[in-house]
Coordinates of C-alpha atoms (C1' of nucleotides) in Angstrom, one line a residue:
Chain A
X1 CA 0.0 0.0 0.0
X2 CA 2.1 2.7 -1.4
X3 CA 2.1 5.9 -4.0
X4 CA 4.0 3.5 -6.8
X5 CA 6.3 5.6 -9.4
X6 CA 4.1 4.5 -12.0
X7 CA 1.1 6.7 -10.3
X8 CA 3.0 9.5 -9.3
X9 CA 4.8 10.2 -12.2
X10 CA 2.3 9.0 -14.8
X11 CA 0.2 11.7 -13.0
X12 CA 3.0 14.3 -13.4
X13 CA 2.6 13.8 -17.0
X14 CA -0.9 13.6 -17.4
X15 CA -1.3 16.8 -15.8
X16 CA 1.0 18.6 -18.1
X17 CA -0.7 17.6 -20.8
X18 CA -3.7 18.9 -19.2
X19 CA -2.0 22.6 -18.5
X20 CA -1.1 23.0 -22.6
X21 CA -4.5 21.6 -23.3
X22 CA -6.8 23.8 -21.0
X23 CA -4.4 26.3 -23.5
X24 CA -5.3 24.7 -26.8
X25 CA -2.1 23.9 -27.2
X26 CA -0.5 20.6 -27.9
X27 CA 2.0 19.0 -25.4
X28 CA 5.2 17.6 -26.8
X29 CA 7.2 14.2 -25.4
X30 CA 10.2 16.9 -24.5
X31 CA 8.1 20.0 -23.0
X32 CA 6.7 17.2 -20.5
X33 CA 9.8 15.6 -19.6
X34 CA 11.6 19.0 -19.6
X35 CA 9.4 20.3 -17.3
X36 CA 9.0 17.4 -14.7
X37 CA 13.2 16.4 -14.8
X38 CA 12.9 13.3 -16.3
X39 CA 13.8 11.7 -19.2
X40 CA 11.7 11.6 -22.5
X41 CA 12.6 7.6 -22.4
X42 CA 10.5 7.3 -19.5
X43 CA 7.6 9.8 -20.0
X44 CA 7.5 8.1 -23.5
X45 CA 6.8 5.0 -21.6
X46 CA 4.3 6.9 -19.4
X47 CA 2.6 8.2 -21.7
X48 CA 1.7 5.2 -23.9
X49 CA 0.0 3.6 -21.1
X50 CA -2.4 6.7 -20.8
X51 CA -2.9 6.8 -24.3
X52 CA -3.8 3.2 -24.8
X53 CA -6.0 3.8 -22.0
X54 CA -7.7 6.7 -23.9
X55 CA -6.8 9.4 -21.4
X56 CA -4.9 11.1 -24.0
X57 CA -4.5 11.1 -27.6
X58 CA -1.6 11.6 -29.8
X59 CA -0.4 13.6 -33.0
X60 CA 2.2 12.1 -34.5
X61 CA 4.9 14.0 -36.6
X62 CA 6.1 17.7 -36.7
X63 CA 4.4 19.9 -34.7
X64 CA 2.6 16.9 -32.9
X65 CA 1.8 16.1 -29.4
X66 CA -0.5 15.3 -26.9
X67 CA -3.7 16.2 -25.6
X68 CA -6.2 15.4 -23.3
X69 CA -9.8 13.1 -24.7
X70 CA -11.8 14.7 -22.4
X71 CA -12.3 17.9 -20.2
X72 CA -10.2 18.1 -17.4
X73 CA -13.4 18.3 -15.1
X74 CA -14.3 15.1 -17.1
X75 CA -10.8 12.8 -16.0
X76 CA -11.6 11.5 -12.5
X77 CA -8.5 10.3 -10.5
X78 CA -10.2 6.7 -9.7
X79 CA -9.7 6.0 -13.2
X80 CA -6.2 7.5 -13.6
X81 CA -5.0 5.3 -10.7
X82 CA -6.7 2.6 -11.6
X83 CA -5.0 2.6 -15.5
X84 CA -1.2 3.5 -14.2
X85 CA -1.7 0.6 -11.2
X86 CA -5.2 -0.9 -11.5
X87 CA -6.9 -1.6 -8.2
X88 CA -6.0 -2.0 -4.2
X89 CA -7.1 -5.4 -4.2
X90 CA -8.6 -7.3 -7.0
X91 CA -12.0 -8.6 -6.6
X92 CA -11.8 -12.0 -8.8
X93 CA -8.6 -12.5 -7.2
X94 CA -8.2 -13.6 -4.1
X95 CA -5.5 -15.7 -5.8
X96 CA -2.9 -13.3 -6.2
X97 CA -1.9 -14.5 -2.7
X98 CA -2.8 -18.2 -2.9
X99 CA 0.4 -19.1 -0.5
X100 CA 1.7 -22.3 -1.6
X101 CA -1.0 -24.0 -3.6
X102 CA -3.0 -23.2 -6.3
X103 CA -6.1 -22.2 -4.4
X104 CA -6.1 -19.7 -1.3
X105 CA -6.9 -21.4 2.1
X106 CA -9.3 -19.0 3.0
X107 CA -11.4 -18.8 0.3
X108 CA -14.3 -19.5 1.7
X109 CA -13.8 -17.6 4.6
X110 CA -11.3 -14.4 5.1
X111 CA -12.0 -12.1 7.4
X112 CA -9.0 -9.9 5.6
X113 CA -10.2 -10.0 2.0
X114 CA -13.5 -8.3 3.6
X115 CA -11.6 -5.6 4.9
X116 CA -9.5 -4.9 1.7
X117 CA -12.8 -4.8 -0.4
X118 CA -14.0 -2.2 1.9
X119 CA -11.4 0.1 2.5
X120 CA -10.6 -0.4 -1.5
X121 CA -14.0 0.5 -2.1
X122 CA -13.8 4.0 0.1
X123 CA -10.8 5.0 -1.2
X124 CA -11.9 4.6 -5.0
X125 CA -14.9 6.5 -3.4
X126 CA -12.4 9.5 -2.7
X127 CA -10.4 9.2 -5.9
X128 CA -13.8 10.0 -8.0
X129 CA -14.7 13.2 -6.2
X130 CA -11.2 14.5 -7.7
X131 CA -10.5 15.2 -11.2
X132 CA -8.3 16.7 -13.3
X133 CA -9.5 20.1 -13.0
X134 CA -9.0 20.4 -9.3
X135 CA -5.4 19.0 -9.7
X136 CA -4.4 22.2 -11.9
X137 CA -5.7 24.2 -8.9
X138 CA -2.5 25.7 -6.5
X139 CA -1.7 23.2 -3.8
X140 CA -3.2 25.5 -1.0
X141 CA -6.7 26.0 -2.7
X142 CA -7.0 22.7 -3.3
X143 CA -5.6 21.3 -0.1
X144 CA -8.7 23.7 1.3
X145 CA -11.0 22.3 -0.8
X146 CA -10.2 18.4 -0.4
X147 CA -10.7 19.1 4.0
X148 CA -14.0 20.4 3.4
X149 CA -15.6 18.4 0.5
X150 CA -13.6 14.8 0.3
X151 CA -15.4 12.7 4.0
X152 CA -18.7 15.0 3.6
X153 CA -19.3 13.4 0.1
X154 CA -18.7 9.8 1.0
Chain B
X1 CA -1.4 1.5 -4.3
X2 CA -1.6 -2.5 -4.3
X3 CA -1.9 -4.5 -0.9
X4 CA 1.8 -6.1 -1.2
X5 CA 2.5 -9.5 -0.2
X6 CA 4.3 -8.6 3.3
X7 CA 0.8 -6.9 4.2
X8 CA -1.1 -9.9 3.3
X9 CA 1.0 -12.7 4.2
X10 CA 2.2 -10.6 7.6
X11 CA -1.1 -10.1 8.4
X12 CA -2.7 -13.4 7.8
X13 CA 0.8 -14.5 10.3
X14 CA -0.4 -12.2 12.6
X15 CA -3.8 -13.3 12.7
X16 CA -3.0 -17.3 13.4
X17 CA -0.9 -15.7 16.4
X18 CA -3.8 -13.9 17.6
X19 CA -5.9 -17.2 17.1
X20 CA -4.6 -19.2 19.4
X21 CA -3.0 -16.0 21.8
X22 CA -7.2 -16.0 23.1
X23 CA -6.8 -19.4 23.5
X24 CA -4.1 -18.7 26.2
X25 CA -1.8 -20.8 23.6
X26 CA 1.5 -20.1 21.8
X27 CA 1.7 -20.3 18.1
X28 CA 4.4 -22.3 16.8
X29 CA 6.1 -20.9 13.4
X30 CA 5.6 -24.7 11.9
X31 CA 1.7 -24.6 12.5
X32 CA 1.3 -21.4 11.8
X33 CA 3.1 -21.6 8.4
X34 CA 1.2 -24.9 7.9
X35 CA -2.1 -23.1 8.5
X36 CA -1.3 -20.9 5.8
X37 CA 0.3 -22.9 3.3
X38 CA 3.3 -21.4 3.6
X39 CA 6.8 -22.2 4.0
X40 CA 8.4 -21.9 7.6
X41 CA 11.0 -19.7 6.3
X42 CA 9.0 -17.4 5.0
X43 CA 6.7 -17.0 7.8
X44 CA 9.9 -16.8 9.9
X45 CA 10.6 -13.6 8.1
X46 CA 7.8 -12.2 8.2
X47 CA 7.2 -12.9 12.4
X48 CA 10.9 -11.2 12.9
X49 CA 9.0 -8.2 11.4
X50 CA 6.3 -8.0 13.7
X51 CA 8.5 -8.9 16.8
X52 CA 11.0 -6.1 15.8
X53 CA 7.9 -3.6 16.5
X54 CA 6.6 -5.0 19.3
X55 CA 3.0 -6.7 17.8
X56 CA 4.1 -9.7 19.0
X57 CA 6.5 -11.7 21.3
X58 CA 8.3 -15.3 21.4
X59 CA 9.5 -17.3 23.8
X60 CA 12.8 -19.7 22.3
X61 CA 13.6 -23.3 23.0
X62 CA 11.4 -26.4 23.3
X63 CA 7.7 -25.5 23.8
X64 CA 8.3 -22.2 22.5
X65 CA 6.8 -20.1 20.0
X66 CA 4.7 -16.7 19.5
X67 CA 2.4 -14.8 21.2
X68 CA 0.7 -11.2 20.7
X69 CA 1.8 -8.7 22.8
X70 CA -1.1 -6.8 23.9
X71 CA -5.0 -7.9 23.5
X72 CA -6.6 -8.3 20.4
X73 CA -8.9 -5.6 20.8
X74 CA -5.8 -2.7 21.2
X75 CA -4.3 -3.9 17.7
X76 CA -5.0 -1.9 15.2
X77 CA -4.8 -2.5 11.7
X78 CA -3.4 1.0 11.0
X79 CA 0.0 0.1 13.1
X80 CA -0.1 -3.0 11.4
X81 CA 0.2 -1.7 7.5
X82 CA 2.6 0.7 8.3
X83 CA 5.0 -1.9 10.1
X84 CA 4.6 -3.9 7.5
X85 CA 4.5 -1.1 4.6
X86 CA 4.9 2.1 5.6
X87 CA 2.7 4.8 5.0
X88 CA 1.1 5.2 1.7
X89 CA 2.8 8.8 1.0
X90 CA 6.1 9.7 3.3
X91 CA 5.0 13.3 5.2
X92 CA 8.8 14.5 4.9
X93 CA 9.6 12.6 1.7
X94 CA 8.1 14.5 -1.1
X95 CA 11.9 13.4 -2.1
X96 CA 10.7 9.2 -3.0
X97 CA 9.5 10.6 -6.3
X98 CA 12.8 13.8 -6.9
X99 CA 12.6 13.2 -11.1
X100 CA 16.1 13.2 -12.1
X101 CA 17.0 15.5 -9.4
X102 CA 17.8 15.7 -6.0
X103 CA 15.1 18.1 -5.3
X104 CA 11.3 17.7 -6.6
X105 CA 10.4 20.6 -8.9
X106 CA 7.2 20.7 -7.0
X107 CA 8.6 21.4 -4.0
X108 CA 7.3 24.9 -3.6
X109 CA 4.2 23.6 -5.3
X110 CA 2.5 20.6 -5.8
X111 CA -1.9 19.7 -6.2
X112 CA -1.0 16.1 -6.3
X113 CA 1.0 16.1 -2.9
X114 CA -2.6 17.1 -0.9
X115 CA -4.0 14.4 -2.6
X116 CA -1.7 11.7 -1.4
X117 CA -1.8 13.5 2.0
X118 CA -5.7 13.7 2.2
X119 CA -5.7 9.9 0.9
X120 CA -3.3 8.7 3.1
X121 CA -4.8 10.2 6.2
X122 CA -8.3 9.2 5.2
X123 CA -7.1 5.6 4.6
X124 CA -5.3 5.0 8.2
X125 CA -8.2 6.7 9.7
X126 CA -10.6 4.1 8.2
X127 CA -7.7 1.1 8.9
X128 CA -7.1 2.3 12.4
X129 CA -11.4 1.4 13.4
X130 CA -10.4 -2.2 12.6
X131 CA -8.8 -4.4 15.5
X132 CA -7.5 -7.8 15.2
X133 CA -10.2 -8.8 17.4
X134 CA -12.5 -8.0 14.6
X135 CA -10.9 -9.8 12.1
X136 CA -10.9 -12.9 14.6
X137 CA -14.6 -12.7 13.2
X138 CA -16.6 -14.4 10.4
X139 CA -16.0 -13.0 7.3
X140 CA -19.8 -12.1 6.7
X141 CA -20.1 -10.7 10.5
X142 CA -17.3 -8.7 9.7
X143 CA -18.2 -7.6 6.5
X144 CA -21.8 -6.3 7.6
X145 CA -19.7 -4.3 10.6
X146 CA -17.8 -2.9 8.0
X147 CA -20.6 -1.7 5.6
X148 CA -22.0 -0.2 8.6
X149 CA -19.5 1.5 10.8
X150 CA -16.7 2.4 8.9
X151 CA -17.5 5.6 7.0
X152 CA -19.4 6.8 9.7
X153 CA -17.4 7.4 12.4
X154 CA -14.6 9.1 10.0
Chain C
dG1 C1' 10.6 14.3 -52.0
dC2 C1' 13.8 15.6 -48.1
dT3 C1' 14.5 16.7 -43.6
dA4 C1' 13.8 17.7 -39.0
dA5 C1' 10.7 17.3 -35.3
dT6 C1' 7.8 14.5 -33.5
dC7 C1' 5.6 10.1 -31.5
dT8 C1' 6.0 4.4 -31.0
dT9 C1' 7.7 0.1 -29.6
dG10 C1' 10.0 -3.7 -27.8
dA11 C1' 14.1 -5.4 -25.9
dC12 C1' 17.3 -4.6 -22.5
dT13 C1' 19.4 -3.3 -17.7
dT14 C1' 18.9 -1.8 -13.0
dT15 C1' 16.7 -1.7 -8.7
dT16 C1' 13.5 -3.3 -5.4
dT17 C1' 10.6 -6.7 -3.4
dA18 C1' 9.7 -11.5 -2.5
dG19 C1' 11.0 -15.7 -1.1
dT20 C1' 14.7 -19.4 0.1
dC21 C1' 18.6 -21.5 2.3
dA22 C1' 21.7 -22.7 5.7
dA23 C1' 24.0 -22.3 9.9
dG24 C1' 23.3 -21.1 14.6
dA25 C1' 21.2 -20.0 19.4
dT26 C1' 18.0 -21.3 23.1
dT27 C1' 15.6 -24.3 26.3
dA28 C1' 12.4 -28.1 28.2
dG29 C1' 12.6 -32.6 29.3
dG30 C1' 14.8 -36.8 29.8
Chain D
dC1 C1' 24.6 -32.9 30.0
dC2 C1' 22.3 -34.3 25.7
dT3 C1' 18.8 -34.0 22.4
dA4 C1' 15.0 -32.6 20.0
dA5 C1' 12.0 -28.9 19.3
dT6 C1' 11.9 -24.4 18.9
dC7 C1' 13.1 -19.5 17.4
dT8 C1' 17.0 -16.1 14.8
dT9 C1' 19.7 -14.1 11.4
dG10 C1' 22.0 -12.8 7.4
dA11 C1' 23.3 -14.1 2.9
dC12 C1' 21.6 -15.7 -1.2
dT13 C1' 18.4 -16.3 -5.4
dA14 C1' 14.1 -15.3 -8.1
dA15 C1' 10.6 -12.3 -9.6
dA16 C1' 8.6 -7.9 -10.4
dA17 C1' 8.8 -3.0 -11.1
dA18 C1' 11.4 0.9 -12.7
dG19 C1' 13.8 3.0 -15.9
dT20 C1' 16.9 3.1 -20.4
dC21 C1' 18.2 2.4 -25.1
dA22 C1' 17.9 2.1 -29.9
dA23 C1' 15.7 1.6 -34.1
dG24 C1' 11.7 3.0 -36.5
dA25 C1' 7.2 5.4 -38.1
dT26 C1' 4.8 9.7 -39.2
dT27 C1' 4.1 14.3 -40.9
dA28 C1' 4.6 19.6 -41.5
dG29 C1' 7.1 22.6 -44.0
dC30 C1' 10.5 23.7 -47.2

DNA sequence: GCTAATCTTGACTTTTTAGTCAAGATTAGG
DNA sequence: CCTAATCTTGACTAAAAAGTCAAGATTAGC
């Protein structure tokens, strides 16, 4: 249960993209990975796995870029985590920890697994009431904003 | 943001412990890696974890084995993730994720750190109004407890 | 049509996490 | 005091995640 680099820094790049295209403005490979220190290599890499995902699209050759499908206020943060690291706990699979044998021991009864479903399901609860608009808010307004709004909602 | 092995195998440890700790019993590392299909080793590993913060205790030699340390009811599951992950987002390490620097660039500025932070402190809130006495439960008693309480009392 | 600026892809290397192995320390009970 | 049943530890190997590299495809503008 961690912030994986995947999420953090395929977020980075997702919400550049979003700043040029709140502009009209196409966001090139460089531009990103220029602004956020890292290297084109890897916000290629990034990228690719937003775009397959349909977050953003591509224009290929000079003067190309990317841009954002949808409206910022349209890009929820359940989904972006959910493409760059998919979910906390997997519902059909209780057998990514089947310990030694092919079939979990407790899978008829797990007093864990009903925990993980629930605290998985309140968190992607909380990712949904953010989107991609608020994230190009500054960190204090924002900050305000998620005390007053996030719990209330649930 | 995936429950990693250590959190599931550490817990489900720490649970057989706490199993036969109400029973006034010690747990040895053998049965308990038999009751969980895993291999002693492993669970070994995973046991020097939680003794090194204090969740549970052992006793060596002949007849020996583990024990909690304090009562079901006064473990939470919030100390247990972060012994055996950490928190989901490090307060004073905005430097996990620097880019190819040593310093962020969002240092003076940054939407997605509140996010993290309001996540992260929402999450333990929820994890820290589940004992391992609860989880000693039935997986459907515990799971309508859950459904009910939980959100609630955030 | 050439060229330079762009995006695309898959294989590769490095780092981290998961899991195993082996040698050793402790102690109850005979 | 010996032995068998325990726990302890650190080094090692395997698997997964992170990050790099290199070759290629596309297209605007000359």
């Amino acid at each position: 249960m961690k912030i994986t680099s995947q999420e953090e820094y395929g977020l980075r790049c997702l919400l550049q993209v979003a700043q040029l295209t709140v502009k009209n403005e196409l966001a090139s490979l460089e531009g990103i990975a220029k602004a956020e220190h890292m290297t084109t290599d890897y916000a290629a890499k990034l990228l690719s796995i937003l775009r397959n995902a349909n977050l953003i699209e591509s224009v290929r050759g000079k003067s190309g870029g990317y841009k954002l499908s949808r409206l910022p206020s349209e890009i929820k943060l359940d989904e972006v985590i959910k493409v760059l690291s998919g979910e906390l706990f997997e519902v059909n699979s209780c057998e990514q920890f089947p310990g030694n044998d092919d079939k979990c021991v407790h899978i008829d009864c797990c007093s864990i697994r009903s925990v993980w479903f629930s605290v998985s399901h309140i968190l992607f609860a909380l990712l949904k009431q953010v989107t991609l608009e608020d994230l190009l808010k500054k960190e204090d307004l924002l900050s305000k904003y998620l005390k007053k709004e996030l719990i209330l909602n649930l």
